[in-house]
Each structure stands twice: as C-alpha cells, then as structure tokens.
Coordinates of N, CA and C and ligand atoms in Angstrom, one line a residue:
M24 N 11.0 -1.7 -10.2 CA 10.1 -2.7 -9.5 C 8.9 -2.9 -10.4
R25 N 8.4 -4.1 -10.4 CA 7.3 -4.5 -11.2 C 6.2 -5.1 -10.3
I26 N 5.0 -4.6 -10.4 CA 3.9 -5.2 -9.6 C 2.8 -5.7 -10.6
D27 N 2.5 -7.0 -10.5 CA 1.4 -7.6 -11.3 C 0.2 -7.9 -10.4
I28 N -0.9 -7.2 -10.7 CA -2.1 -7.4 -9.8 C -3.1 -8.3 -10.6
I29 N -3.6 -9.3 -9.9 CA -4.6 -10.2 -10.4 C -5.9 -9.9 -9.8
T30 N -6.9 -9.6 -10.6 CA -8.2 -9.2 -10.1 C -9.3 -9.6 -11.1
C31 N -10.6 -9.7 -10.6 CA -11.7 -10.0 -11.5 C -12.4 -8.7 -11.8
V32 N -12.0 -7.6 -11.3 CA -12.5 -6.3 -11.7 C -11.4 -5.3 -12.0
P33 N -10.7 -5.5 -13.2 CA -9.5 -4.7 -13.5 C -9.8 -3.2 -13.7
D34 N -11.1 -2.9 -14.1 CA -11.4 -1.5 -14.3 C -11.3 -0.7 -13.0
L35 N -11.5 -1.3 -11.9 CA -11.4 -0.6 -10.6 C -9.9 -0.1 -10.4
L36 N -9.0 -0.8 -11.0 CA -7.6 -0.5 -10.7 C -6.9 0.3 -11.8
Q37 N -7.3 0.0 -13.1 CA -6.7 0.6 -14.2 C -6.5 2.1 -14.0
S38 N -7.6 2.8 -13.7 CA -7.5 4.3 -13.7 C -6.6 4.8 -12.5
F39 N -6.7 4.0 -11.4 CA -5.9 4.4 -10.2 C -4.4 4.6 -10.6
F40 N -3.9 3.6 -11.4 CA -2.4 3.6 -11.7 C -2.1 4.6 -12.9
Q41 N -3.2 5.1 -13.5 CA -2.9 6.1 -14.6 C -2.9 7.5 -14.1
H42 N -2.8 7.7 -12.8 CA -2.8 9.1 -12.3 C -1.6 9.4 -11.4
S43 N -1.4 10.6 -11.2 CA -0.5 11.2 -10.2 C 0.9 10.6 -10.3
I44 N 1.5 10.4 -9.1 CA 2.9 10.1 -9.1 C 3.2 8.7 -9.6
L45 N 2.2 7.8 -9.6 CA 2.4 6.5 -10.1 C 2.5 6.5 -11.6
K46 N 1.7 7.4 -12.2 CA 1.8 7.6 -13.6 C 3.2 8.0 -14.0
R47 N 3.7 9.0 -13.3 CA 5.0 9.6 -13.6 C 6.1 8.5 -13.4
G48 N 6.0 7.7 -12.4 CA 7.0 6.6 -12.1 C 7.0 5.6 -13.3
Q49 N 5.8 5.4 -13.8 CA 5.8 4.4 -14.9 C 6.3 5.1 -16.2
A50 N 6.0 6.4 -16.4 CA 6.6 7.1 -17.5 C 8.1 7.2 -17.5
N51 N 8.6 7.3 -16.3 CA 10.1 7.4 -16.1 C 10.8 6.0 -16.2
G52 N 9.9 5.0 -16.3 CA 10.5 3.6 -16.4 C 11.0 3.0 -15.2
V53 N 10.8 3.7 -14.0 CA 11.4 3.1 -12.8 C 10.4 2.1 -12.1
I54 N 9.1 2.2 -12.5 CA 8.2 1.1 -12.0 C 7.3 0.7 -13.1
E55 N 6.8 -0.6 -13.0 CA 5.9 -1.1 -14.0 C 4.7 -1.7 -13.2
V56 N 3.5 -1.4 -13.6 CA 2.3 -2.0 -13.0 C 1.4 -2.7 -14.1
Y57 N 1.1 -3.9 -13.9 CA 0.2 -4.6 -14.8 C -1.0 -5.1 -14.1
V58 N -2.2 -4.9 -14.7 CA -3.4 -5.4 -14.0 C -3.9 -6.5 -14.9
H59 N -4.1 -7.7 -14.3 CA -4.5 -8.9 -15.1 C -6.0 -9.3 -14.8
N60 N -6.8 -9.5 -15.8 CA -8.2 -9.8 -15.6 C -8.3 -11.4 -15.4
L61 N -8.7 -11.7 -14.2 CA -8.7 -13.2 -13.9 C -9.7 -13.9 -14.8
R62 N -10.7 -13.2 -15.3 CA -11.7 -13.9 -16.2 C -11.0 -14.4 -17.5
E63 N -9.9 -13.8 -17.9 CA -9.2 -14.3 -19.1 C -8.6 -15.7 -18.8
F64 N -8.6 -16.1 -17.6 CA -8.0 -17.4 -17.2 C -9.1 -18.4 -16.7
A65 N -10.4 -18.0 -17.1 CA -11.6 -18.7 -16.6 C -11.6 -20.2 -17.1
V66 N -12.4 -21.0 -16.4 CA -12.4 -22.4 -16.7 C -13.3 -22.8 -17.8
N67 N -14.2 -21.8 -18.2 CA -15.2 -22.1 -19.3 C -15.5 -20.8 -20.1
Q68 N -16.3 -20.9 -21.1 CA -16.6 -19.7 -22.0 C -17.5 -18.7 -21.2
H69 N -18.1 -19.1 -20.1 CA -18.9 -18.1 -19.4 C -18.0 -17.2 -18.5
G70 N -16.8 -17.5 -18.5 CA -15.9 -16.6 -17.7 C -16.0 -17.0 -16.2
Q71 N -16.3 -18.3 -15.9 CA -16.5 -18.6 -14.5 C -15.1 -18.7 -13.7
I72 N -15.1 -18.0 -12.6 CA -13.9 -18.0 -11.8 C -14.3 -18.3 -10.3
D73 N -15.5 -18.5 -10.0 CA -15.9 -18.8 -8.6 C -17.0 -19.9 -8.6
D74 N -17.1 -20.5 -7.4 CA -18.1 -21.7 -7.3 C -18.5 -21.8 -5.9
Y75 N -19.5 -22.6 -5.7 CA -20.1 -22.8 -4.3 C -19.0 -23.4 -3.4
A76 N -19.1 -23.1 -2.1 CA -18.2 -23.7 -1.1 C -18.5 -25.1 -0.8
F77 N -17.5 -26.0 -0.8 CA -17.7 -27.4 -0.3 C -18.2 -27.3 1.1
G78 N -19.1 -28.1 1.5 CA -19.6 -28.1 2.9 C -20.8 -27.1 3.1
G79 N -21.1 -26.3 2.0 CA -22.2 -25.4 2.1 C -21.9 -24.1 2.7
G80 N -23.0 -23.3 2.8 CA -22.8 -22.0 3.4 C -23.0 -20.9 2.3
A81 N -23.3 -19.7 2.8 CA -23.5 -18.6 1.8 C -22.1 -18.1 1.3
G82 N -22.2 -17.6 0.1 CA -21.0 -16.9 -0.5 C -20.2 -17.9 -1.4
M83 N -19.7 -17.3 -2.5 CA -18.9 -18.0 -3.5 C -17.4 -18.0 -3.1
V84 N -16.7 -19.0 -3.6 CA -15.3 -19.1 -3.4 C -14.5 -19.0 -4.7
M85 N -13.5 -18.2 -4.8 CA -12.7 -18.1 -6.0 C -12.0 -19.4 -6.3
M86 N -12.1 -19.9 -7.5 CA -11.6 -21.3 -7.9 C -10.1 -21.3 -8.0
I87 N -9.5 -22.5 -7.8 CA -8.1 -22.6 -7.9 C -7.5 -22.5 -9.3
E88 N -8.3 -23.1 -10.3 CA -7.7 -23.2 -11.6 C -7.4 -21.9 -12.3
P89 N -8.3 -20.9 -12.4 CA -7.9 -19.6 -13.1 C -6.7 -19.0 -12.4
I90 N -6.7 -19.0 -11.1 CA -5.6 -18.3 -10.4 C -4.3 -19.0 -10.6
D91 N -4.3 -20.4 -10.6 CA -3.1 -21.2 -10.9 C -2.6 -20.8 -12.3
R92 N -3.5 -20.8 -13.2 CA -3.1 -20.5 -14.6 C -2.5 -19.2 -14.7
C93 N -3.0 -18.2 -14.1 CA -2.5 -16.8 -14.2 C -1.2 -16.7 -13.5
I94 N -1.1 -17.2 -12.3 CA 0.2 -17.1 -11.6 C 1.3 -17.9 -12.3
T95 N 1.0 -19.1 -12.8 CA 1.9 -19.9 -13.4 C 2.4 -19.2 -14.7
A96 N 1.5 -18.6 -15.4 CA 1.9 -17.9 -16.7 C 2.9 -16.7 -16.3
L97 N 2.6 -16.0 -15.2 CA 3.5 -14.9 -14.8 C 4.9 -15.4 -14.4
K98 N 4.9 -16.5 -13.6 CA 6.1 -17.1 -13.1 C 7.0 -17.7 -14.2
A99 N 6.4 -18.1 -15.3 CA 7.1 -18.6 -16.4 C 8.0 -17.5 -17.1
E100 N 7.5 -16.3 -16.9 CA 8.2 -15.1 -17.5 C 9.4 -14.6 -16.7
R101 N 9.2 -14.6 -15.4 CA 10.2 -14.0 -14.5 C 10.1 -14.5 -13.1
H102 N 11.1 -14.2 -12.3 CA 11.1 -14.6 -10.9 C 10.3 -13.5 -10.1
Y103 N 9.5 -14.0 -9.1 CA 8.8 -13.1 -8.2 C 9.3 -13.2 -6.8
D104 N 9.5 -12.1 -6.1 CA 10.0 -12.1 -4.7 C 8.9 -12.4 -3.8
A105 N 7.6 -12.0 -4.1 CA 6.5 -12.2 -3.2 C 5.2 -12.4 -4.0
V106 N 4.4 -13.2 -3.5 CA 3.0 -13.3 -4.0 C 2.1 -13.0 -2.8
V107 N 1.5 -11.8 -2.9 CA 0.7 -11.2 -1.8 C -0.7 -11.5 -2.1
Y108 N -1.4 -11.9 -1.0 CA -2.9 -12.0 -1.1 C -3.5 -11.0 -0.1
T109 N -4.5 -10.2 -0.7 CA -5.2 -9.2 0.2 C -6.4 -9.9 0.8
T110 N -6.4 -9.8 2.1 CA -7.4 -10.5 2.9 C -7.5 -9.9 4.3
P111 N -8.8 -9.7 4.8 CA -8.9 -9.1 6.2 C -8.3 -10.0 7.3
D112 N -8.0 -11.3 7.0 CA -7.4 -12.1 8.1 C -5.9 -12.2 7.9
G113 N -5.3 -11.3 7.1 CA -3.8 -11.3 6.9 C -3.1 -10.4 7.9
E114 N -1.8 -10.3 7.8 CA -1.0 -9.5 8.7 C -1.2 -8.1 8.4
L115 N -1.3 -7.3 9.4 CA -1.7 -5.8 9.3 C -0.6 -5.1 8.5
F116 N -0.9 -4.4 7.5 CA 0.0 -3.6 6.7 C 0.5 -2.4 7.4
S117 N 1.8 -2.1 7.3 CA 2.3 -0.9 8.0 C 3.4 -0.3 7.1
Q118 N 3.9 0.9 7.5 CA 5.0 1.5 6.8 C 6.2 0.6 6.8
E119 N 6.4 -0.1 7.9 CA 7.6 -1.0 7.9 C 7.5 -2.1 6.8
T120 N 6.3 -2.6 6.6 CA 6.1 -3.6 5.6 C 6.3 -3.0 4.2
A121 N 5.8 -1.8 4.0 CA 6.0 -1.1 2.7 C 7.5 -0.9 2.5
N122 N 8.2 -0.5 3.5 CA 9.7 -0.3 3.3 C 10.3 -1.6 2.9
R123 N 10.0 -2.7 3.6 CA 10.6 -4.0 3.3 C 10.2 -4.4 1.8
F124 N 9.0 -4.3 1.4 CA 8.6 -4.7 0.1 C 9.2 -3.8 -1.0
S125 N 9.5 -2.6 -0.6 CA 10.1 -1.7 -1.7 C 11.4 -2.1 -2.1
L126 N 12.1 -3.1 -1.4 CA 13.4 -3.6 -1.8 C 13.2 -4.8 -2.7
F127 N 12.0 -5.3 -2.9 CA 11.8 -6.4 -3.8 C 11.9 -5.9 -5.3
G128 N 12.1 -6.9 -6.2 CA 12.1 -6.6 -7.6 C 10.7 -6.7 -8.2
N129 N 10.1 -7.9 -8.1 CA 8.8 -8.2 -8.8 C 7.9 -8.8 -7.7
I130 N 6.7 -8.3 -7.7 CA 5.6 -8.7 -6.8 C 4.3 -9.0 -7.5
I131 N 3.7 -10.1 -7.1 CA 2.3 -10.4 -7.6 C 1.4 -10.0 -6.4
I132 N 0.3 -9.3 -6.7 CA -0.8 -9.1 -5.7 C -2.1 -9.8 -6.2
L133 N -2.6 -10.7 -5.5 CA -3.8 -11.4 -5.8 C -4.9 -10.8 -5.0
C134 N -5.9 -10.2 -5.6 CA -7.1 -9.6 -4.9 C -8.1 -10.6 -4.6
G135 N -8.4 -10.7 -3.3 CA -9.5 -11.6 -2.8 C -10.8 -11.0 -3.2
H136 N -11.8 -11.9 -3.3 CA -13.2 -11.4 -3.5 C -14.2 -12.5 -2.9
Y137 N -15.4 -12.1 -2.8 CA -16.5 -13.0 -2.3 C -16.0 -13.6 -1.0
K138 N -16.1 -14.9 -0.8 CA -15.7 -15.5 0.5 C -14.2 -15.7 0.5
G139 N -13.5 -15.3 -0.5 CA -12.1 -15.5 -0.6 C -11.7 -16.6 -1.6
V140 N -10.4 -17.0 -1.6 CA -9.9 -17.9 -2.6 C -9.9 -19.3 -1.9
D141 N -9.9 -20.3 -2.8 CA -9.7 -21.7 -2.3 C -8.4 -21.8 -1.5
Q142 N -8.5 -22.4 -0.3 CA -7.4 -22.4 0.6 C -6.1 -22.9 0.0
R143 N -6.3 -23.8 -1.0 CA -5.1 -24.4 -1.7 C -4.2 -23.4 -2.4
I144 N -4.9 -22.3 -2.9 CA -4.1 -21.2 -3.5 C -3.2 -20.6 -2.4
R145 N -3.8 -20.3 -1.2 CA -3.0 -19.7 -0.1 C -1.9 -20.6 0.3
D146 N -2.1 -21.9 0.3 CA -1.1 -22.9 0.8 C 0.0 -23.0 -0.3
Q147 N -0.3 -23.0 -1.5 CA 0.6 -23.4 -2.6 C 1.4 -22.2 -3.2
F148 N 0.7 -21.0 -3.3 CA 1.3 -19.9 -4.1 C 1.6 -18.7 -3.2
V149 N 0.8 -18.4 -2.2 CA 0.9 -17.1 -1.5 C 2.0 -17.1 -0.5
T150 N 2.9 -16.0 -0.6 CA 4.0 -15.9 0.4 C 3.6 -14.9 1.5
H151 N 2.8 -13.9 1.2 CA 2.4 -12.9 2.2 C 0.9 -12.7 2.2
E152 N 0.2 -12.8 3.3 CA -1.2 -12.5 3.4 C -1.3 -11.1 4.1
I153 N -1.9 -10.1 3.5 CA -1.9 -8.8 4.0 C -3.3 -8.2 4.2
S154 N -3.6 -7.6 5.3 CA -4.8 -6.9 5.6 C -4.4 -5.4 5.7
I155 N -5.3 -4.5 5.2 CA -4.9 -3.1 5.4 C -5.7 -2.5 6.6
G156 N -6.4 -3.3 7.3 CA -7.0 -2.7 8.5 C -8.1 -3.7 9.0
D157 N -8.6 -3.4 10.2 CA -9.6 -4.3 10.8 C -11.0 -3.9 10.4
Y158 N -11.3 -4.1 9.1 CA -12.6 -3.8 8.6 C -12.7 -4.7 7.3
V159 N -13.9 -5.0 6.9 CA -14.0 -5.8 5.7 C -14.4 -5.0 4.5
L160 N -13.6 -5.0 3.4 CA -14.0 -4.4 2.2 C -14.7 -5.4 1.3
S161 N -15.4 -4.9 0.2 CA -16.1 -5.8 -0.6 C -15.2 -6.5 -1.6
G162 N -14.0 -6.1 -1.7 CA -13.0 -6.8 -2.5 C -11.6 -6.4 -2.2
G163 N -10.6 -7.1 -2.6 CA -9.2 -6.8 -2.3 C -8.6 -5.7 -3.1
E164 N -9.3 -5.1 -4.1 CA -8.7 -4.2 -5.0 C -8.3 -2.9 -4.3
L165 N -9.1 -2.4 -3.5 CA -8.7 -1.1 -2.8 C -7.4 -1.4 -1.9
A166 N -7.4 -2.6 -1.3 CA -6.2 -3.0 -0.5 C -5.0 -3.1 -1.4
A167 N -5.2 -3.7 -2.6 CA -4.0 -3.8 -3.5 C -3.5 -2.4 -4.0
A168 N -4.5 -1.5 -4.2 CA -4.1 -0.1 -4.5 C -3.3 0.6 -3.4
V169 N -3.8 0.4 -2.2 CA -3.2 1.0 -1.0 C -1.7 0.4 -0.9
I170 N -1.6 -0.9 -0.9 CA -0.3 -1.5 -0.8 C 0.6 -1.1 -1.9
S171 N 0.2 -1.1 -3.1 CA 1.0 -0.7 -4.2 C 1.5 0.7 -4.1
D172 N 0.6 1.6 -3.8 CA 0.9 3.0 -3.7 C 2.0 3.2 -2.6
A173 N 1.7 2.6 -1.4 CA 2.7 2.8 -0.3 C 4.1 2.3 -0.6
I174 N 4.1 1.2 -1.4 CA 5.4 0.7 -1.8 C 6.1 1.5 -2.9
L175 N 5.3 1.8 -4.0 CA 5.9 2.4 -5.2 C 6.4 3.8 -5.0
R176 N 5.7 4.6 -4.1 CA 6.2 5.9 -3.8 C 7.5 6.0 -3.2
L177 N 8.0 4.8 -2.6 CA 9.3 4.8 -2.0 C 10.4 4.5 -3.0
I178 N 10.1 4.1 -4.3 CA 11.1 3.8 -5.3 C 11.7 5.1 -5.8
P179 N 13.0 5.2 -5.8 CA 13.6 6.5 -6.3 C 13.2 6.8 -7.7
G180 N 12.8 8.0 -8.0 CA 12.4 8.4 -9.3 C 10.9 8.5 -9.5
V181 N 10.2 8.0 -8.4 CA 8.7 8.0 -8.5 C 8.2 9.4 -7.9
M182 N 8.8 9.8 -6.8 CA 8.4 11.1 -6.3 C 9.3 12.2 -6.8
N183 N 8.8 13.4 -6.9 CA 9.6 14.5 -7.3 C 10.9 14.7 -6.4
D184 N 10.5 14.9 -5.1 CA 11.6 15.1 -4.1 C 11.8 13.8 -3.4
E185 N 12.9 13.1 -3.7 CA 13.1 11.8 -3.2 C 13.2 11.7 -1.7
T186 N 13.7 12.8 -1.1 CA 13.9 12.8 0.3 C 12.6 12.9 1.1
S187 N 11.6 13.4 0.4 CA 10.4 13.7 1.2 C 9.7 12.4 1.7
A188 N 9.9 11.3 1.1 CA 9.3 10.0 1.7 C 9.9 9.7 3.0
L189 N 11.1 10.2 3.3 CA 11.8 9.9 4.5 C 11.2 10.7 5.7
T190 N 10.6 11.8 5.4 CA 10.0 12.6 6.4 C 8.5 12.4 6.6
D191 N 7.9 11.4 5.9 CA 6.5 11.0 6.1 C 6.2 10.6 7.5
S192 N 4.9 10.7 7.9 CA 4.5 10.1 9.2 C 4.9 8.7 9.1
F193 N 5.3 8.1 10.3 CA 5.6 6.7 10.5 C 7.0 6.3 10.1
Q194 N 7.7 7.1 9.2 CA 9.0 6.7 8.8 C 10.0 6.6 9.9
D195 N 9.9 7.4 11.0 CA 10.7 7.3 12.1 C 9.9 6.9 13.3
G196 N 8.7 6.3 13.1 CA 7.8 5.9 14.2 C 7.0 7.0 14.8
L197 N 7.1 8.2 14.2 CA 6.4 9.3 14.7 C 5.4 9.9 13.6
L198 N 4.4 10.6 14.1 CA 3.5 11.3 13.1 C 4.3 12.6 12.6
A199 N 4.0 13.0 11.4 CA 4.6 14.2 10.8 C 4.2 15.4 11.5
P200 N 5.0 16.5 11.6 CA 4.6 17.7 12.2 C 3.7 18.5 11.3
P201 N 3.0 19.6 11.8 CA 2.2 20.4 10.9 C 3.0 21.2 9.9
V202 N 2.4 21.5 8.7 CA 3.1 22.2 7.7 C 2.3 23.5 7.3
Y203 N 3.0 24.5 6.8 CA 2.4 25.8 6.4 C 3.0 26.3 5.2
T204 N 2.2 27.1 4.4 CA 2.8 27.8 3.2 C 2.2 29.2 3.2
R205 N 2.6 29.9 2.2 CA 2.2 31.3 2.1 C 0.7 31.5 2.0
P206 N 0.0 32.5 2.4 CA 0.6 33.7 3.1 C 1.0 33.4 4.6
A207 N 1.9 34.1 5.2 CA 2.3 34.0 6.5 C 1.2 34.3 7.5
E208 N 0.3 35.2 7.0 CA -0.9 35.5 7.9 C -2.1 35.5 7.0
Y209 N -3.2 34.9 7.4 CA -4.4 34.9 6.7 C -5.6 35.1 7.6
K210 N -6.4 36.1 7.4 CA -7.5 36.5 8.3 C -7.1 36.5 9.7
G211 N -5.8 36.9 10.0 CA -5.3 37.0 11.3 C -4.7 35.7 11.9
W212 N -4.8 34.6 11.1 CA -4.3 33.4 11.5 C -2.8 33.3 11.1
Q213 N -2.0 33.2 12.1 CA -0.5 33.3 11.9 C 0.2 31.9 11.7
V214 N 1.2 31.9 10.9 CA 2.1 30.8 10.8 C 3.1 30.9 12.0
P215 N 3.4 29.8 12.7 CA 4.3 29.9 13.9 C 5.6 30.6 13.5
E216 N 6.0 31.6 14.4 CA 7.1 32.5 14.2 C 8.4 31.8 13.8
V217 N 8.6 30.7 14.5 CA 9.9 29.9 14.3 C 10.1 29.5 12.9
L218 N 9.0 29.2 12.1 CA 9.2 28.7 10.8 C 9.6 29.8 9.8
L219 N 9.4 31.1 10.3 CA 9.8 32.2 9.4 C 11.1 32.8 9.8
S220 N 11.7 32.2 10.9 CA 12.9 32.8 11.5 C 14.2 32.6 10.6
G221 N 14.2 31.6 9.7 CA 15.4 31.3 8.9 C 16.4 30.5 9.8
H222 N 16.1 30.2 11.0 CA 17.1 29.5 11.9 C 16.8 28.0 11.8
Q223 N 17.5 27.3 11.0 CA 17.2 25.9 10.6 C 17.2 24.9 11.8
A224 N 18.2 25.2 12.7 CA 18.3 24.3 13.9 C 17.1 24.4 14.8
K225 N 16.6 25.7 14.9 CA 15.4 25.9 15.7 C 14.1 25.3 15.0
V226 N 14.1 25.4 13.7 CA 13.0 24.9 12.9 C 12.9 23.3 13.2
D227 N 14.1 22.7 13.0 CA 14.2 21.2 13.2 C 13.7 20.8 14.6
E228 N 14.2 21.6 15.6 CA 13.8 21.3 17.0 C 12.3 21.5 17.2
W229 N 11.7 22.5 16.6 CA 10.3 22.8 16.7 C 9.5 21.6 16.1
R230 N 10.0 21.2 14.9 CA 9.3 20.1 14.2 C 9.3 18.8 15.0
M231 N 10.5 18.5 15.6 CA 10.6 17.3 16.4 C 9.6 17.4 17.6
E232 N 9.6 18.6 18.3 CA 8.6 18.7 19.4 C 7.2 18.5 19.0
Q233 N 6.8 19.1 17.8 CA 5.5 18.9 17.3 C 5.1 17.5 16.9
S234 N 6.1 16.8 16.3 CA 5.9 15.4 16.0 C 5.6 14.6 17.3
L235 N 6.5 14.8 18.3 CA 6.3 14.1 19.5 C 4.9 14.4 20.2
L236 N 4.6 15.7 20.2 CA 3.3 16.1 20.7 C 2.1 15.4 20.0
R237 N 2.1 15.5 18.7 CA 1.1 14.9 17.9 C 1.0 13.4 18.2
T238 N 2.1 12.7 18.2 CA 2.1 11.3 18.4 C 1.6 10.9 19.8
K239 N 2.0 11.7 20.8 CA 1.6 11.5 22.2 C 0.0 11.6 22.3
E240 N -0.5 12.7 21.6 CA -1.9 12.9 21.7 C -2.7 11.9 20.9
R241 N -2.3 11.6 19.6 CA -3.1 10.9 18.7 C -2.8 9.4 18.7
R242 N -1.6 9.0 18.9 CA -1.2 7.6 18.8 C -0.3 7.2 20.0
P243 N -0.9 7.2 21.2 CA -0.1 7.0 22.4 C 0.8 5.7 22.4
N244 N 0.3 4.7 21.6 CA 1.1 3.4 21.5 C 2.4 3.6 20.8
L245 N 2.3 4.4 19.7 CA 3.6 4.7 19.0 C 4.5 5.5 19.8
Y246 N 3.9 6.5 20.6 CA 4.7 7.4 21.4 C 5.5 6.7 22.5
S247 N 4.8 5.7 23.1 CA 5.6 5.0 24.2 C 6.7 4.2 23.6
N248 N 6.6 3.7 22.4 CA 7.8 3.0 21.8 C 9.0 4.0 21.5
Q249 N 8.7 5.3 21.4 CA 9.6 6.3 21.0 C 10.4 7.0 22.0
T250 N 9.8 7.1 23.2 CA 10.4 8.0 24.2 C 11.8 7.7 24.6
E251 N 12.2 6.4 24.6 CA 13.6 6.0 24.9 C 14.5 6.6 23.9
I252 N 14.1 6.7 22.6 CA 15.0 7.1 21.6 C 15.2 8.6 21.6
H253 N 14.1 9.4 21.9 CA 14.2 10.8 21.8 C 14.5 11.6 23.1
F254 N 14.5 10.9 24.2 CA 14.8 11.6 25.5 C 16.0 11.0 26.2
Ligands
ADE26 N1 -10.3 -7.6 1.6 C1 -11.4 -7.3 2.2 N2 -11.1 -6.6 3.3 C2 -9.8 -6.4 3.3 C3 -8.9 -5.8 4.2 N3 -9.3 -5.1 5.3 N4 -7.6 -5.8 3.9 C4 -7.1 -6.5 2.8 N5 -8.0 -7.1 1.9 C5 -9.3 -7.1 2.2

C-alpha cells in the first residue's frame, strides 16, 4: 500500500513516519508513505497557497491551483483508489473505515488548513471526507497521521505479530480486555489467577467476559449492538 500525503507543513509528518512500526513497514517494503509539500506547487515565487475568501469573512482558503497541480501530478504516475480530505465536517473515522481502506492499493490524503480548501477541490477530486472526531484541530496533519497509522498497521508485514491487530479494541465491536505481564505479584497486587492457570479455554472465556464488562461500562452504545451476538 502507498499513501501520499499533501500538506503545507511537511515537517509535522516526516518524523512521525520515520518511527516505530511504520518505519519497519517501510523498511520491509510492504508500505510506502510520501509527504508532499504543497508550497512546491504554489502559484508564485512567494509560495502562495491560500487567499482571502470570496464573499469576505475571517480566515484564508486554500487555493485550487496548487492542489490541482499536486494531485494531477500524482495521478499521472499511478491509479489512486481514494482521495481523502481531512476535515471536521467529514464522516467520522472508525476501525471499520480503517479496515475498509486497508484493502486499497494507493491513497492520497489531503490535509486541510485555515478555513479549508476551495469547495471545487472537494467537488472535483476528493472521494472521501474524513473527520477523526468532533473537535477542531489547527490543521489536518494530525488527522492524516491518525488515519494513516490506523490503516497501515493492518497491512501484513507492518506489525511483528500479524494476528494481534485482530484482537485490538473495536475489531469485534468490543473493547479489548485487560492485559498483564510479569511479575505475577507486585507490592501485593495480583494478576488474576485464571491467566496463570494454563487453561486456554478458561482464559478465553475470562477475556470475553472482561471485554463485555468494559464495553458495557465504558461504551454502552457499542455494548447494546453486541449483546445479540454474544448471548
Ligand atoms: N481538521 C481539523 N479538525 C479536524 C478533525 N477533527 N478531523 C479531521 N481533520 C480535521
């Protein structure tokens, strides 16, 4: 999978992708991430990429021409399955969306900034408008990082233990159960006995109970969707 991110602050994203599992995934050759500086496609020598809004009002609007140039240059090289635009008025991102996107080959993510992009960009180029939550960030870069991370960690070869993505919170619509490691006792605080029992069926049963309990307490909406399946 290849992700191309278009941003006017590439430094914000460069270091993010040079760390941890995403670095390994790129080293293994299973994923590719490219960060493009929108200013390189600016309309003049001053690097201009935004302008005042027609009709007035506070805040600048990202211009159509630099974004068109950048997206058109990328599309001339390869086919893209999705052009994602990060914006607080987009569809709410979820594990289900990450799963769906992880099946794509090539994705462009366009980071919004200021008052957003000229609407014609959204109309002509963008296939998916995504929000990562009901709050407003100062730019779409953190959203692009969140979306990329959630998608790329699902690609086989990115994580050490490929099966572990399947047991994440949300993968089965439930929150993940608690986990413990050595020592089995610390300052008198004990690890639940069942996890030390070596009885795998009992361990699995305990984990499912804990998942259901956590989901019921913390995310009642998710829980009510689940009860028909597990009972
Ligand atoms: N840009 C600013 N806020 C955002 C959000 N909540 N999600 C995605 N992009 C954004």
